XYZ file of C-alpha atoms in Angstrom:
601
model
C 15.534 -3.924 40.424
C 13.035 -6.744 40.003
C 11.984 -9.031 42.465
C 11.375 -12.886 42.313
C 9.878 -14.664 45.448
C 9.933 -18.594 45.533
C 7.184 -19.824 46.996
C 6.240 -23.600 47.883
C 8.381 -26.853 49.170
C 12.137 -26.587 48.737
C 14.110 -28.627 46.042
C 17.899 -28.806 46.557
C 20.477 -28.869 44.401
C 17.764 -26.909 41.925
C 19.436 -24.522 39.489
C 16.212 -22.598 39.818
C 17.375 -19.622 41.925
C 20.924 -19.379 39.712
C 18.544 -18.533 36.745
C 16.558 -16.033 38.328
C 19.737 -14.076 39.082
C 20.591 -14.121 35.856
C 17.880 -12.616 34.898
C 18.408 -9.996 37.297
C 15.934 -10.678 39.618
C 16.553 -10.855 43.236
C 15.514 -13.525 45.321
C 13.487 -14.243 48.171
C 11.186 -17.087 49.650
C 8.305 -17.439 51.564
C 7.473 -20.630 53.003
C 3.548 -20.334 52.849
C 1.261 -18.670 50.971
C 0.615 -15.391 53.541
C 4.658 -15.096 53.588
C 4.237 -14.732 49.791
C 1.705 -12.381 49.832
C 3.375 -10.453 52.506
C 6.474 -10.361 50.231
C 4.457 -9.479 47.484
C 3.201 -6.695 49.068
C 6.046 -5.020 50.781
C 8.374 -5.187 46.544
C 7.929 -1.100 46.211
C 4.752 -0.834 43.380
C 6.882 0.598 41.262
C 9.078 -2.573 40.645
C 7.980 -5.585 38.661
C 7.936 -9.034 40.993
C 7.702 -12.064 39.914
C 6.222 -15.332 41.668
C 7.970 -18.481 40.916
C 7.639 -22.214 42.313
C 10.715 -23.940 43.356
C 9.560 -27.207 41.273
C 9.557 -25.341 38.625
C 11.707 -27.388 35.539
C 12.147 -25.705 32.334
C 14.586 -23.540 30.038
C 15.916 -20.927 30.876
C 14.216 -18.816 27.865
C 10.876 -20.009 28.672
C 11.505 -17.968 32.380
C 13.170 -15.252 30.410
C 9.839 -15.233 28.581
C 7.665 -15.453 30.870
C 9.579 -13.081 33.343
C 11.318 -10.296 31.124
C 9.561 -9.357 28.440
C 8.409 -5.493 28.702
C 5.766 -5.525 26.401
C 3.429 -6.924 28.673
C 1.657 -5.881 32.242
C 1.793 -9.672 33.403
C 2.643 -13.013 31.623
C 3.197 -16.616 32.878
C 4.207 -20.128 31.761
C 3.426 -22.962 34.348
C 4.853 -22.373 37.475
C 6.387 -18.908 36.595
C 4.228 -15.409 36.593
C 5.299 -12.021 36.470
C 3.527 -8.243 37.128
C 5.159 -5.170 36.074
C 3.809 -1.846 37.781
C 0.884 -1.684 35.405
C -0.562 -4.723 37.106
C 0.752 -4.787 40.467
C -2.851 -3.762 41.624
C -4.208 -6.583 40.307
C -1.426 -9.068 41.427
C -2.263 -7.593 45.159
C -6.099 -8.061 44.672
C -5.392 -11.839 43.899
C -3.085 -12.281 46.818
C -5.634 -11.182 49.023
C -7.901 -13.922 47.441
C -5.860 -16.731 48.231
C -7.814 -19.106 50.072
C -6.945 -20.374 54.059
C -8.453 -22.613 55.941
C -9.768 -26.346 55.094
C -10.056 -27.993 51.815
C -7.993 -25.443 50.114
C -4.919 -27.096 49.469
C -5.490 -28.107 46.292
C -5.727 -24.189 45.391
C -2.392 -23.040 47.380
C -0.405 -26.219 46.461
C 0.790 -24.667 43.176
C 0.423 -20.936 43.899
C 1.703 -19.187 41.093
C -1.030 -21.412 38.582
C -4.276 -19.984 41.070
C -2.766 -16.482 41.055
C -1.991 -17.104 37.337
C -6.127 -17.808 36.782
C -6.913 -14.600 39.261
C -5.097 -12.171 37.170
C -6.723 -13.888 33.984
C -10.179 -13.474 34.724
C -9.694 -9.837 35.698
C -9.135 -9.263 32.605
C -5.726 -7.027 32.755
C -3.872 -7.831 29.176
C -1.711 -11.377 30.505
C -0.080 -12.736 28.441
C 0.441 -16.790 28.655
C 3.612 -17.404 26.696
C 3.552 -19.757 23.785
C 6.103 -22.115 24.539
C 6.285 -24.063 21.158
C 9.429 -26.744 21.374
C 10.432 -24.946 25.296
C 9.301 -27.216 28.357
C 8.360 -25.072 31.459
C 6.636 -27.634 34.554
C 5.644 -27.711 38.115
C 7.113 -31.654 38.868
C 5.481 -32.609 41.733
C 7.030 -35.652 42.318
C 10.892 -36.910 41.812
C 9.555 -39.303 38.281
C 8.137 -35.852 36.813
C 11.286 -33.719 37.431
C 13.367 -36.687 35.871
C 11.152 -36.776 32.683
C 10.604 -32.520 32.352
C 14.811 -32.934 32.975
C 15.089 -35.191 30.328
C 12.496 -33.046 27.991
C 14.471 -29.682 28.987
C 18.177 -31.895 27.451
C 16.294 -32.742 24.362
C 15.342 -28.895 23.245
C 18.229 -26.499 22.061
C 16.881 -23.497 24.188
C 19.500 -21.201 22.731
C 18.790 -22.575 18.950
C 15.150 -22.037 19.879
C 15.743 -18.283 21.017
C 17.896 -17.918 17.799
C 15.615 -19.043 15.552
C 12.429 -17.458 16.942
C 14.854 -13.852 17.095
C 13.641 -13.389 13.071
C 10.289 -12.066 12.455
C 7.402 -14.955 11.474
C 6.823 -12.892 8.283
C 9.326 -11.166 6.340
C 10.100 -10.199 2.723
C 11.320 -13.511 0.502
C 14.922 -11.926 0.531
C 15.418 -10.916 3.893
C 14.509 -14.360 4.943
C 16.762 -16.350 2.536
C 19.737 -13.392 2.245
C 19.441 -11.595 5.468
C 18.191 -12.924 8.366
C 20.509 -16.946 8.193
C 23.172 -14.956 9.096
C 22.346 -11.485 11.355
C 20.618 -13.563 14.056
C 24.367 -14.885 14.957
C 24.906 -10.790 14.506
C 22.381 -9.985 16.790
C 23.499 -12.892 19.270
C 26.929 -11.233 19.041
C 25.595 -7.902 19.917
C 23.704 -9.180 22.505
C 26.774 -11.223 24.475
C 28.687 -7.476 23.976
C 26.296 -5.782 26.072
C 24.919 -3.936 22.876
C 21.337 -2.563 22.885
C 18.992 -2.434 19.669
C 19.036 0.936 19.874
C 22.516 1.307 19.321
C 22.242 -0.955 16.579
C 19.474 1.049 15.098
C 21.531 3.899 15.598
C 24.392 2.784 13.422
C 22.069 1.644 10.603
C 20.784 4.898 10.162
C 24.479 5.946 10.135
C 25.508 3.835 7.908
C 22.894 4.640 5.464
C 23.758 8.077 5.237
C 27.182 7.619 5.019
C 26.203 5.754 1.819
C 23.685 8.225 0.904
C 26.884 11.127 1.053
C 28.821 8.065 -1.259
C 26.030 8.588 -3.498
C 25.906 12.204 -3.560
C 29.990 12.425 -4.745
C 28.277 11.330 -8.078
C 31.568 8.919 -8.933
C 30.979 5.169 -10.072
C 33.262 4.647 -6.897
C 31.428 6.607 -4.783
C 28.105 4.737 -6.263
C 29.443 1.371 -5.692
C 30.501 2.342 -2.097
C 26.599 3.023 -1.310
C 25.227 -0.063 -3.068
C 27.431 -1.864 -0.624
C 26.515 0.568 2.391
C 23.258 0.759 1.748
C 22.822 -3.433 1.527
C 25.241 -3.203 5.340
C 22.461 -0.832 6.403
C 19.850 -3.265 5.752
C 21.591 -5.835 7.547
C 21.780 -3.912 10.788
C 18.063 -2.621 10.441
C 17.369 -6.571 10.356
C 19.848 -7.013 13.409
C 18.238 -4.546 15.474
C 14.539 -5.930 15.392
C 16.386 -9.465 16.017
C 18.521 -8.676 18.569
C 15.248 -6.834 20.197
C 13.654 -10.328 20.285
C 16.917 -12.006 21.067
C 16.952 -10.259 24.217
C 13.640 -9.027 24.606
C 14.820 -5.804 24.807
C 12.120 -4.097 23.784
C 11.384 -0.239 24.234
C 8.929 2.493 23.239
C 12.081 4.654 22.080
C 13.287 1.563 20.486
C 9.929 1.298 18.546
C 9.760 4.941 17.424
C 13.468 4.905 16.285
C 12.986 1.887 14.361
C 10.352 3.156 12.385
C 11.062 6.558 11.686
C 14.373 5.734 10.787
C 13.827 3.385 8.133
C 12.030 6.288 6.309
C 14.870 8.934 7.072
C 17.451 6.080 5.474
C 15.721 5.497 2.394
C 14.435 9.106 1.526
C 17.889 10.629 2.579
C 19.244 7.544 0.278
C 16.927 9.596 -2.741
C 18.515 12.888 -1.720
C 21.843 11.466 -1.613
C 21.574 10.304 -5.377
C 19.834 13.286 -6.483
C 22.776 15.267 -5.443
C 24.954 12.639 -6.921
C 23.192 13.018 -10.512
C 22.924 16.622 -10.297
C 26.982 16.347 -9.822
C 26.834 14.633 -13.262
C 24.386 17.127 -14.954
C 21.117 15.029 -14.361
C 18.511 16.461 -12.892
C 16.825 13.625 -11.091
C 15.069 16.119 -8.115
C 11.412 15.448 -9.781
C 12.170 11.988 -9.826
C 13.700 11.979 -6.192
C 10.641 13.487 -4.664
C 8.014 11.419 -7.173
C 9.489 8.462 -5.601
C 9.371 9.921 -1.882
C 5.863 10.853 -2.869
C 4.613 7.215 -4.382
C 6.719 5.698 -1.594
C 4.284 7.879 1.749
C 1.177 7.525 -0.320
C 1.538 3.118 -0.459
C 2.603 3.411 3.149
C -0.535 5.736 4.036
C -2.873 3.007 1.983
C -1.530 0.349 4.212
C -1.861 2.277 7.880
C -5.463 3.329 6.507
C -6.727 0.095 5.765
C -5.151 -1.627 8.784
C -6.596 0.821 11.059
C -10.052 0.848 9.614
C -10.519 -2.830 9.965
C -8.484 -3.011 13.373
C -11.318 -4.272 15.039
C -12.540 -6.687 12.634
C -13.418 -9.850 13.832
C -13.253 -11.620 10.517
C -13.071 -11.555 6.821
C -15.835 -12.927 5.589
C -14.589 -11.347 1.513
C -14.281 -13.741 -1.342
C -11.103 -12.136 -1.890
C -9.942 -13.147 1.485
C -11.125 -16.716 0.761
C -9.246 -17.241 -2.153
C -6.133 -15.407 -0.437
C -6.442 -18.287 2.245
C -6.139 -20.368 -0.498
C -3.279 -19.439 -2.189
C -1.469 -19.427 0.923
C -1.359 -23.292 1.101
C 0.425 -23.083 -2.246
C 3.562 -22.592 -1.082
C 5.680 -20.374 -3.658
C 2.432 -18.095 -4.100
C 2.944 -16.932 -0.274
C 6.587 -15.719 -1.590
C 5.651 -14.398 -4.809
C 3.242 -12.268 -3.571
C 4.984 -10.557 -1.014
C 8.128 -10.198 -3.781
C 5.418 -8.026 -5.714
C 4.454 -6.124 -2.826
C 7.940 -4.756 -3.437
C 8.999 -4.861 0.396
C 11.613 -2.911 2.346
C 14.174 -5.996 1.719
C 13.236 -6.423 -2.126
C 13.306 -3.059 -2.733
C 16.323 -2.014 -1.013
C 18.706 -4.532 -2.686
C 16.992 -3.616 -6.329
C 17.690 0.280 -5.257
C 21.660 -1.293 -3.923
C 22.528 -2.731 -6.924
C 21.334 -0.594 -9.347
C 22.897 2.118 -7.853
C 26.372 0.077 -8.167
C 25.723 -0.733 -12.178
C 23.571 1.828 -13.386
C 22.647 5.582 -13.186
C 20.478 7.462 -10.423
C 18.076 8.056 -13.333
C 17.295 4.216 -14.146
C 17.514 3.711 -10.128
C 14.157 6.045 -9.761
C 12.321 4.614 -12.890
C 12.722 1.363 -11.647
C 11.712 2.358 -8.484
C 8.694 4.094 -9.359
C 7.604 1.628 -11.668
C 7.971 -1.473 -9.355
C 6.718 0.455 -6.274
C 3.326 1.793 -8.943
C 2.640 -1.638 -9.652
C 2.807 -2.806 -5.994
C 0.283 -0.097 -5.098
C -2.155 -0.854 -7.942
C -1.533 -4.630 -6.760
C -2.307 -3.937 -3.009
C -5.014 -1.477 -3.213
C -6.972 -3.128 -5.846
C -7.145 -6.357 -3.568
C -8.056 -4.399 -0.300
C -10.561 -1.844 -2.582
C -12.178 -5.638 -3.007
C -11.794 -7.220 0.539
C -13.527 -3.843 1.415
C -16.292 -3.688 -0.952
C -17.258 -7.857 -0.125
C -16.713 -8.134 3.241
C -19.387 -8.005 6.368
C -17.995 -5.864 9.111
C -19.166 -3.141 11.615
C -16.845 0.149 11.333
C -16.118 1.059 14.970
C -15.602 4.329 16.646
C -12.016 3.973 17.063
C -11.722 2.732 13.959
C -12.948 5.890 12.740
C -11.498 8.219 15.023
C -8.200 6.961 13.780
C -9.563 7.368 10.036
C -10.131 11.083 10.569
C -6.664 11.454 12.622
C -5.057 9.856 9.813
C -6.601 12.544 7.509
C -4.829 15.391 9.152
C -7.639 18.138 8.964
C -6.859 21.517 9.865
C -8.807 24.500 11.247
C -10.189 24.958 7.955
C -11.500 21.811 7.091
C -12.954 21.326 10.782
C -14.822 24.603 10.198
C -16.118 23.420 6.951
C -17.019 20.177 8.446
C -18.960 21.791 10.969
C -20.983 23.675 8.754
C -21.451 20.237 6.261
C -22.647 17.685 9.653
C -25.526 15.900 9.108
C -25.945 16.527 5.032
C -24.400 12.484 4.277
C -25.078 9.388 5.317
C -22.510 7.672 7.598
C -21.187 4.456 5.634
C -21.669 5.866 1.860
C -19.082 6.402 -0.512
C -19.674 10.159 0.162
C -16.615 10.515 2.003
C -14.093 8.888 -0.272
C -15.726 10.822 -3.210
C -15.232 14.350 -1.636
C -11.809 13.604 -0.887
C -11.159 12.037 -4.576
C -12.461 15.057 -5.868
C -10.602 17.293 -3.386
C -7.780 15.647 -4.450
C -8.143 16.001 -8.498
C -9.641 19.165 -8.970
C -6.165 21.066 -7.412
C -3.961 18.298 -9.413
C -6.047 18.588 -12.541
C -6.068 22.179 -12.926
C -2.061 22.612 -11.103
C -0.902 19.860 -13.372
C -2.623 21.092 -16.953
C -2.758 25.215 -16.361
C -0.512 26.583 -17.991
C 0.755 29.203 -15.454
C -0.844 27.584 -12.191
C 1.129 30.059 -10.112
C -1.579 32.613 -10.323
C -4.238 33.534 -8.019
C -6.916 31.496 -9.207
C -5.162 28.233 -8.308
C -5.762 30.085 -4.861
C -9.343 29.925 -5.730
C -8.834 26.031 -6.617
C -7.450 25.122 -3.606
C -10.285 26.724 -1.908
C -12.913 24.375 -3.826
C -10.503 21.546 -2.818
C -10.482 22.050 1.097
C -14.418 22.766 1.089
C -14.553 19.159 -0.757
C -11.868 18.030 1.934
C -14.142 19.489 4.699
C -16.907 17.651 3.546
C -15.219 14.629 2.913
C -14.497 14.220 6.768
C -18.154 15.712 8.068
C -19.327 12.427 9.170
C -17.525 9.505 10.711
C -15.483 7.603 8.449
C -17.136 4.262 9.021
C -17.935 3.415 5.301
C -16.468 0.357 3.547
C -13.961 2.970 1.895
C -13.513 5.564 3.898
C -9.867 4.523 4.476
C -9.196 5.838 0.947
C -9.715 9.577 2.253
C -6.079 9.709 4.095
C -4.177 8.445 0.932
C -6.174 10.561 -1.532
C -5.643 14.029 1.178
C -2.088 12.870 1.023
C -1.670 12.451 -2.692
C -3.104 15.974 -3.107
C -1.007 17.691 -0.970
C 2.285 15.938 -2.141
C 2.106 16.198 -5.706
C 0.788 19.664 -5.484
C 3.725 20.558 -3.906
C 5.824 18.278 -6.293
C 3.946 20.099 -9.510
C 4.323 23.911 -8.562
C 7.950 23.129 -7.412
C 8.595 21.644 -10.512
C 6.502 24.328 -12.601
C 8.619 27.178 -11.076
C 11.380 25.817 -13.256
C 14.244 27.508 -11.212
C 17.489 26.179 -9.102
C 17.111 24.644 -5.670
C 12.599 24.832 -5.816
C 12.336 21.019 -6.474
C 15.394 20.347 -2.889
C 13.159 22.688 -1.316
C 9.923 21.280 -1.793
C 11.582 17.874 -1.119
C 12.603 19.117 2.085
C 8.964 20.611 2.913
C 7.490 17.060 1.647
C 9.980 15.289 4.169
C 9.122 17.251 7.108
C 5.325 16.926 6.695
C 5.489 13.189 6.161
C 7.640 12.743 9.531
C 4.256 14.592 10.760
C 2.330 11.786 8.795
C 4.535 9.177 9.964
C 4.875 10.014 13.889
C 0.936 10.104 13.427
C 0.939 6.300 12.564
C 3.087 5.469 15.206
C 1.106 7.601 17.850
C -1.722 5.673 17.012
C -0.362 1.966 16.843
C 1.098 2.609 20.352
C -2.367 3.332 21.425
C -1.399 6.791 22.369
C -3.991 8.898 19.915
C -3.145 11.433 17.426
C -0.641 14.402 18.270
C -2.333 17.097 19.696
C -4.714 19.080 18.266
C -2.640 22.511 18.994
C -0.163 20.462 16.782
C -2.298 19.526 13.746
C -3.788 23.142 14.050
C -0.278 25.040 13.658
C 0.886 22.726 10.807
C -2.336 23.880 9.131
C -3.806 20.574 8.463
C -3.134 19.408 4.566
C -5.839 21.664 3.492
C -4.402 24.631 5.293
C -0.756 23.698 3.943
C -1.787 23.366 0.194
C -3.658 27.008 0.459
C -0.597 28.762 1.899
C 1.702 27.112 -1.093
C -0.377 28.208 -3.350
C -0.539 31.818 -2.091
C 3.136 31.702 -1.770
C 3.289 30.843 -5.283
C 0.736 33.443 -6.886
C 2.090 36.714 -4.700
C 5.798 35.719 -5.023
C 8.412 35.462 -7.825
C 10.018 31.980 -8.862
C 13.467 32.499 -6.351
C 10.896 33.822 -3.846
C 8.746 30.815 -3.688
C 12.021 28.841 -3.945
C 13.238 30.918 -0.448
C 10.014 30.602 1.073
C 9.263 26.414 0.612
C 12.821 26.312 2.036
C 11.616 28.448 5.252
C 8.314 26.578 5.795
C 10.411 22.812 5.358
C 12.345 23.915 8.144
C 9.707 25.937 10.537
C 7.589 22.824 9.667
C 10.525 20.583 10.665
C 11.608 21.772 13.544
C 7.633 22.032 14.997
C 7.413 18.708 14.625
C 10.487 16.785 15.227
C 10.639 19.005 18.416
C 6.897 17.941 19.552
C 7.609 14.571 18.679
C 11.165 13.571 20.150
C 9.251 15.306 23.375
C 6.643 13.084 23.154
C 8.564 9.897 22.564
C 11.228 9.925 25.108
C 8.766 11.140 28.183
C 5.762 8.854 26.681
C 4.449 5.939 28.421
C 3.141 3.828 25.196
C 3.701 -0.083 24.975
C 6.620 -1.281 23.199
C 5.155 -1.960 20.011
C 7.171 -3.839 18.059
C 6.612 -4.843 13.877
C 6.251 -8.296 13.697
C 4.733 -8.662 9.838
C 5.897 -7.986 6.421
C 8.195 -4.992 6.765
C 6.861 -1.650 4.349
């Protein structure tokens, strides 16, 4: 239950209090300003209460704004503010700051704009709403509520809330061949009691429905999961919208929308992999390549984004001229069509898979998503190397959780602190060269299931340990997650591939999903503001370094179907750790709704 209390003089015939109840607020008033703050006070802390003047004139969106939205500890337009539990201490501090006594009128005459500037300046995250086209007013006298009455008729609140439901940046075709049309989805949804959730739900259902299509290996059964897939899409665009639609927003509802866009798409690979094996294509190296290329671009981006997090400013040429080319309009497009986003790339994968074969479906895909990553990483390997900025603490903390050390690399580490300089390129080299020398020597040996790959992969995680023995606060230092995760992927793709026997290349696409899921709930930990899974986690996966020696072992001391058995028992111990930590995690955790309002992946 939520609690609204009017406070101030009367207005009748107001709609005021018949808005607040929709809401779902209940509603009380206090005719001064000690009723309110004894009405304040006695709303259990555990509720959120809002504090509204009765001269308030406005839409109804701009209270549901102001008053609703869960991503927030307190927000306010004019005359409206609300405090969830987070900042009900501070709502009570500036309640019991309210000024009595002589020449204070002018402080308690609009109440809810002085308590508005007491929870400002202590500084506890409010949010003032951005109103854009919505009119929200205190009238004071019976001329201003005619004119803010008169503004309120000329604004389409519900076109407004429509309109602003779709994301301010999105992919060139989900704006032009999505989103026109699944806002009235998500409005339908919404007026059906639906949650985004349950939207999100049946997206990811939907997607592997088409992913089994795919898997009969049939040009039916392919056309039937271009289609699907494309439907899938449209709900994962419904869900966000219908989230802003509604502000229904949700730390569950974050998590699920952003793990399962990765479980659609890489259970979309599996499903044509299965699908061209049916045919007598193998496609498996192909399948997992893509999965591979696919983490590693998404692992760039988190990197980089969490390395300059705290950045004040780009100060880069490259950023300059970026700035420039986004006044050209059909620039801003073009480069975010080569970016290959989650829209683009979906409806290339959709109709492919309708005309042509699971074969051309991954070449196309791994070419288009290669150049992308050249495209992106080459611009922010040059924002990097130009810019002026101070690497922070937390920036680097999240670097180093990001790089998913193990025991063994922390004990390495140890034993390397205080041999670099903090800020060099050290860090990236080490990891580089941790990186190449296993992938060099698995990729070109001829028989790199022997015992001194073991050895290799020993030289690689002392490199690893040393690339992470000092804070990663260099310029690029956000390299060293990407190039940790390239080495342990397409080791795993290589000696899979290498063992050249049924069912090793499912398996090690299985162990490569599972450990990315690790990767990915890392990401999301750490946008939410939560911090890295535990340690005791990280330390029983065996870090990347620790994973890569145990494959390797597993592939000198056993036979072919032996490693084959054994990838397929670590995907699934590895799986089941994980998801189990994690869906713990998420449904008890307290971390804001955090919701992706840029260019999808």
């Amino acid at each position: 239950m939520s609690t609204a209390i009017l406070t101030g003089p009367p207005v009748a015939g107001s709609p005021l209090e018949a808005d607040l109840r929709t809401l779902g607020f209940d509603v009380r008033t206090a005719n001064d300003p000690a009723a309110a703050a004894e009405l304040i006070n006695a709303v259990p802390a555990g509720e959120r209460v809002a504090v509204v003047d009765p001269r308030f004139v406005g839409h109804l969106h701009a209270l549901r704004l102001a008053l609703t939205d869960p991503r927030f500890p307190a927000a306010a337009v004019p005359g409206a503010l609300t405090a969830q539990p987070a900042a009900r201490a501070a709502l009570t501090r500036a309640v019991g700051r309210i000024p009595v006594g002589a020449g204070t009128a002018h402080l308690t005459d609009v109440l809810t704009d002085t308590l508005t500037e007491s929870l400002d300046r202590d500084e506890i995250g409010l949010h003032r709403v951005e109103l854009g086209s919505l009119v929200a007013t205190v009238a004071l006298t019976p001329a201003q509520r005619e004119d803010a009455r008169e503004a309120v008729a000329a604004v389409d609140d519900e076109a407004v809330r429509l309109r602003t439901a779709v994301k301010s940046r999105d992919g060139f075709f989900t704006t032009y061949g999505i989103s026109p049309y699944s806002r009235y989805l998500a409005r339908w949804c919404a007026r059906r009691g639906l949650t985004p959730n349950q939207v999100t739900t049946a997206s990811l259902l939907t997607a592997l429905i088409a992913a089994g299509c795919a898997a009969t290996g049939t040009r039916g059964g392919f056309i039937a999961a271009g289609f699907l897939l494309l439907f899938s899409f449209v709900l994962d665009c419904t869900d966000g919208q219908l989230a802003r639609y509604s502000l229904q927003y949700s730390t569950m509802g974050a998590w699920l929308d952003a793990t399962f866009d990765r479980a659609k798409e890489y259970a979309y690979y599996a499903g044509l992999a299965l699908g061209a094996a049916r045919g007598g294509d193998d496609v498996w190296a192909l399948a997992l390549g893509a999965m591979v290329l696919m983490t590693c671009r998404h692992v760039v981006d988190f990197s980089f984004n969490e390395a300059n997090h705290d950045a004040t400013a780009n100060t880069s040429p490259t950023a300059a001229l970026s700035g420039k080319l986004d006044s050209v309009g059909w620039t801003v497009w073009a480069r975010r069509m080569i970016v290959l986003p989650i829209g683009e790339r979906w409806a290339m994968i959709a109709v492919l898979t309708a005309l042509t074969t699971p074969r051309i479906v991954f070449y196309a895909l791994l070419i288009g998503c290669a150049l992308a990553a050249c495209y992106t990483t080459a611009g922010r390997v040059l924002r990097s190397l130009t810019r002026r900025a101070r690497r922070t603490d937390r920036a680097a903390q999240a670097l180093a959780d990001l790089a998913d050390s193990g025991p063994l690399a922390e004990l390495i580490a140890r034993s390397a602190r205080g041999r670099g300089r903090t800020g060099s390129f050290l860090a990236p080299v080490m990891a580089f060269l941790s990186a190449a020398v296993l992938l060099v020597w698995v990729i070109f040996q001829d028989d790199p299931t022997s015992w001194l790959t073991v050895g290799v992969a020993v030289c690689s995680a002392l490199l690893a340990g040393a690339a992470v023995a000092r804070p990663l606060k260099g310029a690029l230092d956000w390299l060293v997650p990407p190039f940790f995760r390239a080495g342990e992927y397409v080791t795993i793709l290589v000696l899979a591939a290498r063992a050249d026997v049924p069912g090793a290349l499912p398996a090690a696409y299985g162990l490569v999903a599972a450990v990315a899921y690790h990767h990915y709930d890392t990401v999301y930990r750490i946008r939410g503001g939560t911090g890295a899974p535990p340690r005791w986690l990280v330390r029983a996966t065996g870090g990347h370094e620790g994973r890569i020696l145990v494959i390797t072992v597993l592939a000198a001391a056993l036979s072919p179907s032996g490693f084959t058995i054994a990838l397929t028992a670590l995907a699934v111990a590895l799986a089941l750790l994980v998801l189990i930590e994690s869906i713990r995690f998420w449904v008890s955790s307290q971390a804001p709704a955090v919701h992706d309002e840029g260019e999808p992946a």
